Amino acid sequence: MFTVDLRSDTVTRPSDAMKKAMIESPVGDDVLGDDPTVKHLESLMAERFGMDGSLFCVSGTQANQIALMSHLSPGDEVICHPYAHIYNYEGGGIAANAHASVSFTGDDRGIIHPEGVLSCLKADDIHFPKSRVLAVENTSNKGGGTCYEWEEIEALRAVASKNGLLFHLDGARLYNALIAKNHSESDYGAAFDSISICLSKGLGAPVGSILLGNEAFIAHAKRIRKRIGGGWRQAGFLAGAALYAMEHNVERLAEDHAAASDMAAFLQSLPYIDTVISPETNVLIFGLNEDLNQDQFIAGLAEKGIGISQMGPGKCRMVFHLDITEAHINKVKSVLKSI
């Protein structure tokens, strides 16, 4: 186990206060609709985003896949970024679960632009798949935690509406974007047909994601969740952790963003660092000089108790989160300076 784990913000662990909230949460059989804490979480999230309802899911992958299965018919097409989590990191679920194809567009920051969406649209011809869903990711993981500007979201919403596309948001780290850009939950709720939000990354809950949408969508999504084995029993213990996270861990995400920016400035002073992507949120991606072996670099840090991850040839990633302290950051700087 790493003493300083920067591989991802998924490694966060419940605090003692969160554990207490979990233990004290009233529970029931959620498949039967009897869990009051799950109901509270789902109604709270729907209210915050101004949407009809929400569904508590085991993971972001499950939430995204349920959304795509709800929106798509076999042979339809999803327009997304080539960096998209729904394409790269969900086990081929677009093909395996939704039986759909993919068309790619976007820049090297992980951001999709309206003109790119228009270039992906297919003519109404039996030879082609039907362009059905436009899916964006905010923040962009592979893009380095980059955020959409609100004007960009509005422009994409307009293109989606004009061309009959359902608009899905993979908002695994949406709250990082909301804090960084000072955007509102209700604006996002009005812009998208469906939104997934991970509760177990920077927000610090141990398990769970929320899927938001209108009443008909959530009813269909609940049926799909059951079909793929996602029905919960006494899930209130986990929903209790999520409620604690929403009350206590949202505003503090700014601390993680500041830590990432501080580390980025430090990395730029090191002679063996080639490039540093200026972080907008809590994800920091940097490149190594060609004469430094990436695998050996990561393994060397691991030997000293520091975990980071690989983001392709020569690129490394650090993700800052609530379990990282100032002492941890100082240790990382000391080790990096000694290389």
Coordinates of C-alpha atoms in Angstrom, one line a residue:
M1 CA 0.0 0.0 0.0
F2 CA 1.2 3.5 -0.9
T3 CA 1.7 6.0 1.9
V4 CA 1.0 8.8 -0.6
D5 CA -1.5 7.6 -3.2
L6 CA -1.9 9.9 -6.2
R7 CA -2.9 7.2 -8.7
S8 CA -6.5 8.4 -8.6
D9 CA -9.1 10.1 -6.4
T10 CA -11.0 6.8 -6.4
V11 CA -8.6 5.7 -3.6
T12 CA -10.2 8.0 -1.0
R13 CA -11.4 6.3 2.2
P14 CA -14.3 7.2 4.5
S15 CA -13.5 9.5 7.4
D16 CA -14.5 8.5 10.9
A17 CA -17.4 11.0 10.7
M18 CA -18.5 9.5 7.4
K19 CA -18.4 6.0 8.9
K20 CA -20.5 7.3 11.8
A21 CA -23.1 8.7 9.3
M22 CA -23.2 5.4 7.5
I23 CA -23.8 3.3 10.6
E24 CA -26.5 5.7 11.8
S25 CA -28.4 5.7 8.4
P26 CA -31.8 4.1 8.4
V27 CA -32.1 1.3 5.8
G28 CA -34.6 -0.8 4.0
D29 CA -34.9 -3.0 0.9
D30 CA -34.3 -0.6 -1.9
V31 CA -35.4 -3.0 -4.6
L32 CA -38.8 -2.9 -2.9
G33 CA -38.5 0.9 -2.6
D34 CA -38.2 0.7 1.2
D35 CA -34.8 2.3 1.9
P36 CA -35.4 5.9 3.3
T37 CA -31.7 6.9 3.0
V38 CA -31.5 6.0 -0.7
K39 CA -34.8 7.8 -1.3
H40 CA -33.4 10.9 0.5
L41 CA -30.2 10.9 -1.6
E42 CA -32.1 10.4 -4.9
S43 CA -34.5 13.2 -4.1
L44 CA -31.8 15.5 -2.9
M45 CA -29.7 15.1 -6.0
A46 CA -32.8 15.5 -8.3
E47 CA -33.7 18.7 -6.4
R48 CA -30.2 20.2 -6.6
F49 CA -30.1 19.7 -10.4
G50 CA -33.8 20.6 -11.0
M51 CA -34.4 17.3 -12.7
D52 CA -37.4 14.9 -12.3
G53 CA -35.5 12.1 -10.5
S54 CA -32.2 10.3 -9.9
L55 CA -31.1 6.7 -9.5
F56 CA -28.4 5.5 -7.1
C57 CA -26.0 3.2 -9.0
V58 CA -23.0 1.1 -7.9
S59 CA -20.5 2.9 -10.1
G60 CA -20.0 5.6 -12.8
T61 CA -19.5 2.9 -15.4
Q62 CA -22.9 1.4 -14.4
A63 CA -24.6 4.8 -14.5
N64 CA -23.2 5.7 -17.9
Q65 CA -24.0 2.3 -19.4
I66 CA -27.6 2.4 -18.1
A67 CA -27.9 5.9 -19.6
L68 CA -26.6 4.7 -23.0
M69 CA -28.8 1.6 -23.0
S70 CA -31.8 3.8 -22.1
H71 CA -31.1 6.2 -24.9
L72 CA -30.0 3.9 -27.7
S73 CA -31.3 1.2 -29.9
P74 CA -29.1 -1.4 -31.6
G75 CA -27.3 0.2 -34.6
D76 CA -27.5 3.7 -33.2
E77 CA -24.4 5.9 -32.9
V78 CA -22.8 7.8 -30.0
I79 CA -20.8 10.9 -30.7
C80 CA -18.1 11.4 -28.1
H81 CA -14.4 12.4 -27.7
P82 CA -11.7 9.9 -28.4
Y83 CA -10.6 10.3 -24.8
A84 CA -14.1 9.5 -23.5
H85 CA -14.3 7.2 -20.4
I86 CA -17.4 5.6 -21.9
Y87 CA -15.3 4.5 -24.8
N88 CA -11.9 3.8 -23.3
Y89 CA -12.6 2.5 -19.8
E90 CA -16.0 0.8 -19.6
G91 CA -15.1 -2.6 -21.0
G92 CA -16.4 -2.0 -24.5
G93 CA -19.9 -1.4 -23.0
I94 CA -21.1 0.8 -25.8
A95 CA -20.8 -2.2 -28.2
A96 CA -21.5 -5.0 -25.7
N97 CA -24.4 -3.4 -23.8
A98 CA -26.0 -0.8 -26.1
H99 CA -25.0 -2.5 -29.4
A100 CA -24.1 0.9 -30.7
S101 CA -21.3 2.4 -32.7
V102 CA -19.1 5.5 -32.0
S103 CA -18.0 8.6 -33.9
F104 CA -15.2 10.7 -32.5
T105 CA -14.6 14.4 -32.4
G106 CA -12.7 16.8 -30.1
D107 CA -9.5 18.7 -29.3
D108 CA -6.4 17.6 -27.4
R109 CA -7.8 19.0 -24.1
G110 CA -10.7 16.5 -24.2
I111 CA -13.2 19.2 -25.2
I112 CA -15.8 18.7 -28.0
H113 CA -16.8 21.6 -30.2
P114 CA -20.1 22.2 -32.2
E115 CA -18.5 22.1 -35.6
G116 CA -17.0 18.7 -34.8
V117 CA -20.4 17.3 -33.8
L118 CA -21.8 18.5 -37.1
S119 CA -19.1 16.7 -39.0
C120 CA -20.0 13.5 -37.3
L121 CA -23.7 13.6 -38.1
K122 CA -24.8 10.9 -40.6
A123 CA -27.2 11.4 -43.4
D124 CA -30.6 9.8 -43.1
D125 CA -29.6 6.8 -45.2
I126 CA -30.0 3.1 -44.5
H127 CA -26.3 2.6 -45.0
F128 CA -25.4 4.6 -41.9
P129 CA -26.1 4.4 -38.2
K130 CA -28.5 6.9 -36.7
S131 CA -26.6 9.6 -34.8
R132 CA -28.6 9.4 -31.5
V133 CA -26.5 10.5 -28.5
L134 CA -24.0 13.3 -27.9
A135 CA -21.9 12.4 -24.8
V136 CA -19.5 14.8 -23.2
E137 CA -17.2 14.3 -20.2
N138 CA -16.7 17.1 -17.6
T139 CA -14.1 17.2 -16.3
S140 CA -12.1 15.3 -19.0
N141 CA -9.9 12.7 -17.3
K142 CA -7.5 12.1 -20.2
G143 CA -7.6 15.7 -21.0
G144 CA -6.0 16.5 -17.6
G145 CA -9.0 17.5 -15.6
T146 CA -10.1 20.1 -18.1
C147 CA -13.5 21.9 -17.8
Y148 CA -16.0 23.1 -20.3
E149 CA -16.9 26.8 -20.3
W150 CA -20.6 27.3 -19.9
E151 CA -20.9 28.9 -23.3
E152 CA -19.4 25.7 -24.8
I153 CA -22.1 23.6 -23.0
E154 CA -24.8 25.9 -24.4
A155 CA -23.5 25.7 -27.9
L156 CA -23.4 21.9 -27.7
R157 CA -26.9 21.8 -26.3
A158 CA -28.1 23.9 -29.2
V159 CA -26.5 21.5 -31.8
A160 CA -27.9 18.5 -30.0
S161 CA -31.4 19.9 -29.9
K162 CA -31.4 21.1 -33.5
N163 CA -30.2 17.7 -34.7
G164 CA -32.3 15.4 -32.5
L165 CA -29.4 14.2 -30.4
L166 CA -29.9 13.2 -26.7
F167 CA -27.3 15.0 -24.6
H168 CA -25.6 12.9 -21.9
L169 CA -23.0 14.1 -19.4
D170 CA -20.4 11.8 -17.9
G171 CA -20.0 14.0 -14.9
A172 CA -17.7 11.7 -12.9
R173 CA -15.9 14.8 -11.6
L174 CA -18.6 17.3 -12.4
Y175 CA -18.4 18.9 -8.9
N176 CA -14.7 19.6 -9.6
A177 CA -15.9 21.6 -12.7
L178 CA -18.7 23.3 -10.8
I179 CA -16.3 24.5 -8.1
A180 CA -13.5 25.5 -10.6
K181 CA -15.9 27.4 -12.9
N182 CA -18.5 28.5 -10.4
H183 CA -21.2 26.9 -12.5
S184 CA -24.6 25.9 -11.1
E185 CA -26.1 22.5 -10.7
S186 CA -29.5 23.7 -12.0
D187 CA -28.0 25.0 -15.2
Y188 CA -26.5 21.6 -15.9
G189 CA -29.8 19.9 -15.1
A190 CA -31.6 22.1 -17.6
A191 CA -29.0 21.5 -20.3
F192 CA -28.7 17.7 -20.3
D193 CA -31.0 14.8 -20.9
S194 CA -29.0 12.6 -18.5
I195 CA -26.1 13.1 -16.1
S196 CA -24.0 10.7 -14.2
I197 CA -22.0 11.8 -11.1
C198 CA -19.5 9.8 -9.2
L199 CA -19.7 10.1 -5.4
S200 CA -16.6 8.0 -4.7
K201 CA -13.9 10.1 -6.3
G202 CA -13.0 13.5 -4.8
L203 CA -16.3 13.6 -2.8
G204 CA -14.9 10.7 -0.8
A205 CA -17.8 8.3 -0.5
P206 CA -16.7 4.6 -0.6
V207 CA -19.1 3.5 -3.3
G208 CA -21.7 4.9 -5.7
S209 CA -22.8 7.2 -8.5
I210 CA -26.0 9.1 -9.3
L211 CA -27.8 9.0 -12.6
L212 CA -30.2 11.9 -13.2
G213 CA -32.9 12.5 -15.8
N214 CA -36.6 13.0 -16.4
E215 CA -39.3 10.8 -15.0
A216 CA -39.6 8.4 -18.0
F217 CA -35.9 8.1 -18.3
I218 CA -35.4 7.2 -14.6
A219 CA -38.2 4.6 -14.8
H220 CA -36.5 3.0 -17.8
A221 CA -33.1 3.3 -16.2
K222 CA -34.3 1.5 -13.0
R223 CA -35.6 -1.4 -15.1
I224 CA -32.3 -1.7 -16.9
R225 CA -30.4 -1.5 -13.6
K226 CA -32.4 -4.4 -12.2
R227 CA -31.8 -6.4 -15.5
I228 CA -28.0 -6.1 -15.2
G229 CA -28.0 -7.1 -11.5
G230 CA -27.8 -3.6 -10.1
G231 CA -30.7 -3.7 -7.7
W232 CA -29.7 -2.8 -4.1
R233 CA -31.0 -4.2 -0.9
Q234 CA -30.0 -2.3 2.3
A235 CA -28.1 0.3 0.3
G236 CA -28.8 3.1 2.8
F237 CA -25.5 2.6 4.5
L238 CA -23.8 3.6 1.3
A239 CA -26.3 6.4 0.5
G240 CA -25.6 7.7 4.0
A241 CA -21.9 8.1 3.0
A242 CA -22.9 9.9 -0.1
L243 CA -25.2 12.3 1.8
Y244 CA -22.3 13.1 4.2
A245 CA -20.1 13.7 1.2
M246 CA -22.6 16.1 -0.4
E247 CA -22.9 18.1 2.8
H248 CA -19.2 18.2 3.8
N249 CA -16.9 17.5 0.9
V250 CA -18.0 19.6 -2.1
E251 CA -16.6 23.1 -1.3
R252 CA -13.2 21.6 -0.1
L253 CA -12.6 20.3 -3.7
A254 CA -10.9 23.7 -4.2
E255 CA -8.2 22.6 -1.9
D256 CA -7.4 19.7 -4.2
H257 CA -7.3 22.1 -7.2
A258 CA -4.8 24.3 -5.4
A259 CA -2.6 21.3 -4.5
A260 CA -2.5 20.3 -8.1
S261 CA -1.5 23.8 -9.2
D262 CA 1.2 24.0 -6.6
M263 CA 2.6 20.6 -7.7
A264 CA 2.5 21.7 -11.3
A265 CA 4.6 24.8 -10.5
F266 CA 7.1 22.6 -8.7
L267 CA 7.4 20.0 -11.5
Q268 CA 8.2 22.8 -14.0
S269 CA 11.4 23.4 -11.9
L270 CA 12.7 19.9 -12.4
P271 CA 15.2 19.3 -15.2
Y272 CA 13.8 15.9 -16.2
I273 CA 10.3 17.0 -16.7
D274 CA 9.5 17.8 -20.3
T275 CA 5.9 19.2 -20.2
V276 CA 3.4 20.0 -17.6
I277 CA -0.3 20.5 -18.5
S278 CA -1.5 23.4 -16.4
P279 CA -4.3 21.9 -14.2
E280 CA -7.7 23.4 -14.1
T281 CA -8.9 21.0 -11.3
N282 CA -7.4 18.1 -9.4
V283 CA -5.8 16.1 -12.2
L284 CA -2.2 16.8 -13.1
I285 CA -0.6 15.3 -16.2
F286 CA 3.1 15.8 -17.0
G287 CA 5.6 14.4 -19.5
L288 CA 9.1 13.0 -18.9
N289 CA 12.2 13.7 -20.9
E290 CA 13.1 11.0 -23.4
D291 CA 16.2 9.9 -21.4
L292 CA 14.1 9.0 -18.3
N293 CA 12.4 5.6 -18.5
Q294 CA 8.8 6.0 -17.5
D295 CA 8.3 2.5 -16.0
Q296 CA 11.4 2.9 -13.9
F297 CA 10.4 6.4 -12.8
I298 CA 7.0 5.2 -11.6
A299 CA 8.5 2.0 -10.0
G300 CA 11.1 4.1 -8.2
L301 CA 8.4 6.3 -6.7
A302 CA 6.4 3.3 -5.7
E303 CA 9.5 1.9 -3.8
K304 CA 9.4 5.1 -1.8
G305 CA 5.6 4.7 -1.1
I306 CA 4.4 7.2 -3.7
G307 CA 1.8 6.0 -6.2
I308 CA 1.2 7.8 -9.5
S309 CA -0.3 6.4 -12.8
Q310 CA 0.7 6.2 -16.4
M311 CA -1.3 8.1 -19.1
G312 CA 0.3 6.8 -22.2
P313 CA 4.0 6.8 -23.4
G314 CA 6.1 9.3 -21.5
K315 CA 3.0 10.8 -19.7
C316 CA 2.3 10.5 -16.0
R317 CA -0.7 11.5 -13.9
M318 CA -1.2 12.6 -10.3
V319 CA -4.7 13.1 -8.9
F320 CA -5.1 15.1 -5.7
H321 CA -7.9 14.3 -3.2
L322 CA -9.0 14.7 0.4
D323 CA -6.6 12.0 1.8
I324 CA -3.6 14.0 0.6
T325 CA -2.1 16.2 3.3
E326 CA 0.6 18.9 3.2
A327 CA 3.0 16.4 4.7
H328 CA 2.3 14.0 1.8
I329 CA 2.9 16.8 -0.8
N330 CA 6.2 17.8 0.9
K331 CA 7.3 14.1 0.8
V332 CA 6.5 13.9 -2.9
K333 CA 8.5 17.1 -3.6
S334 CA 11.5 15.9 -1.6
V335 CA 11.6 12.5 -3.5
L336 CA 11.2 14.1 -6.9
K337 CA 13.9 16.6 -6.2
S338 CA 16.3 13.8 -5.3
I339 CA 16.0 12.1 -8.7

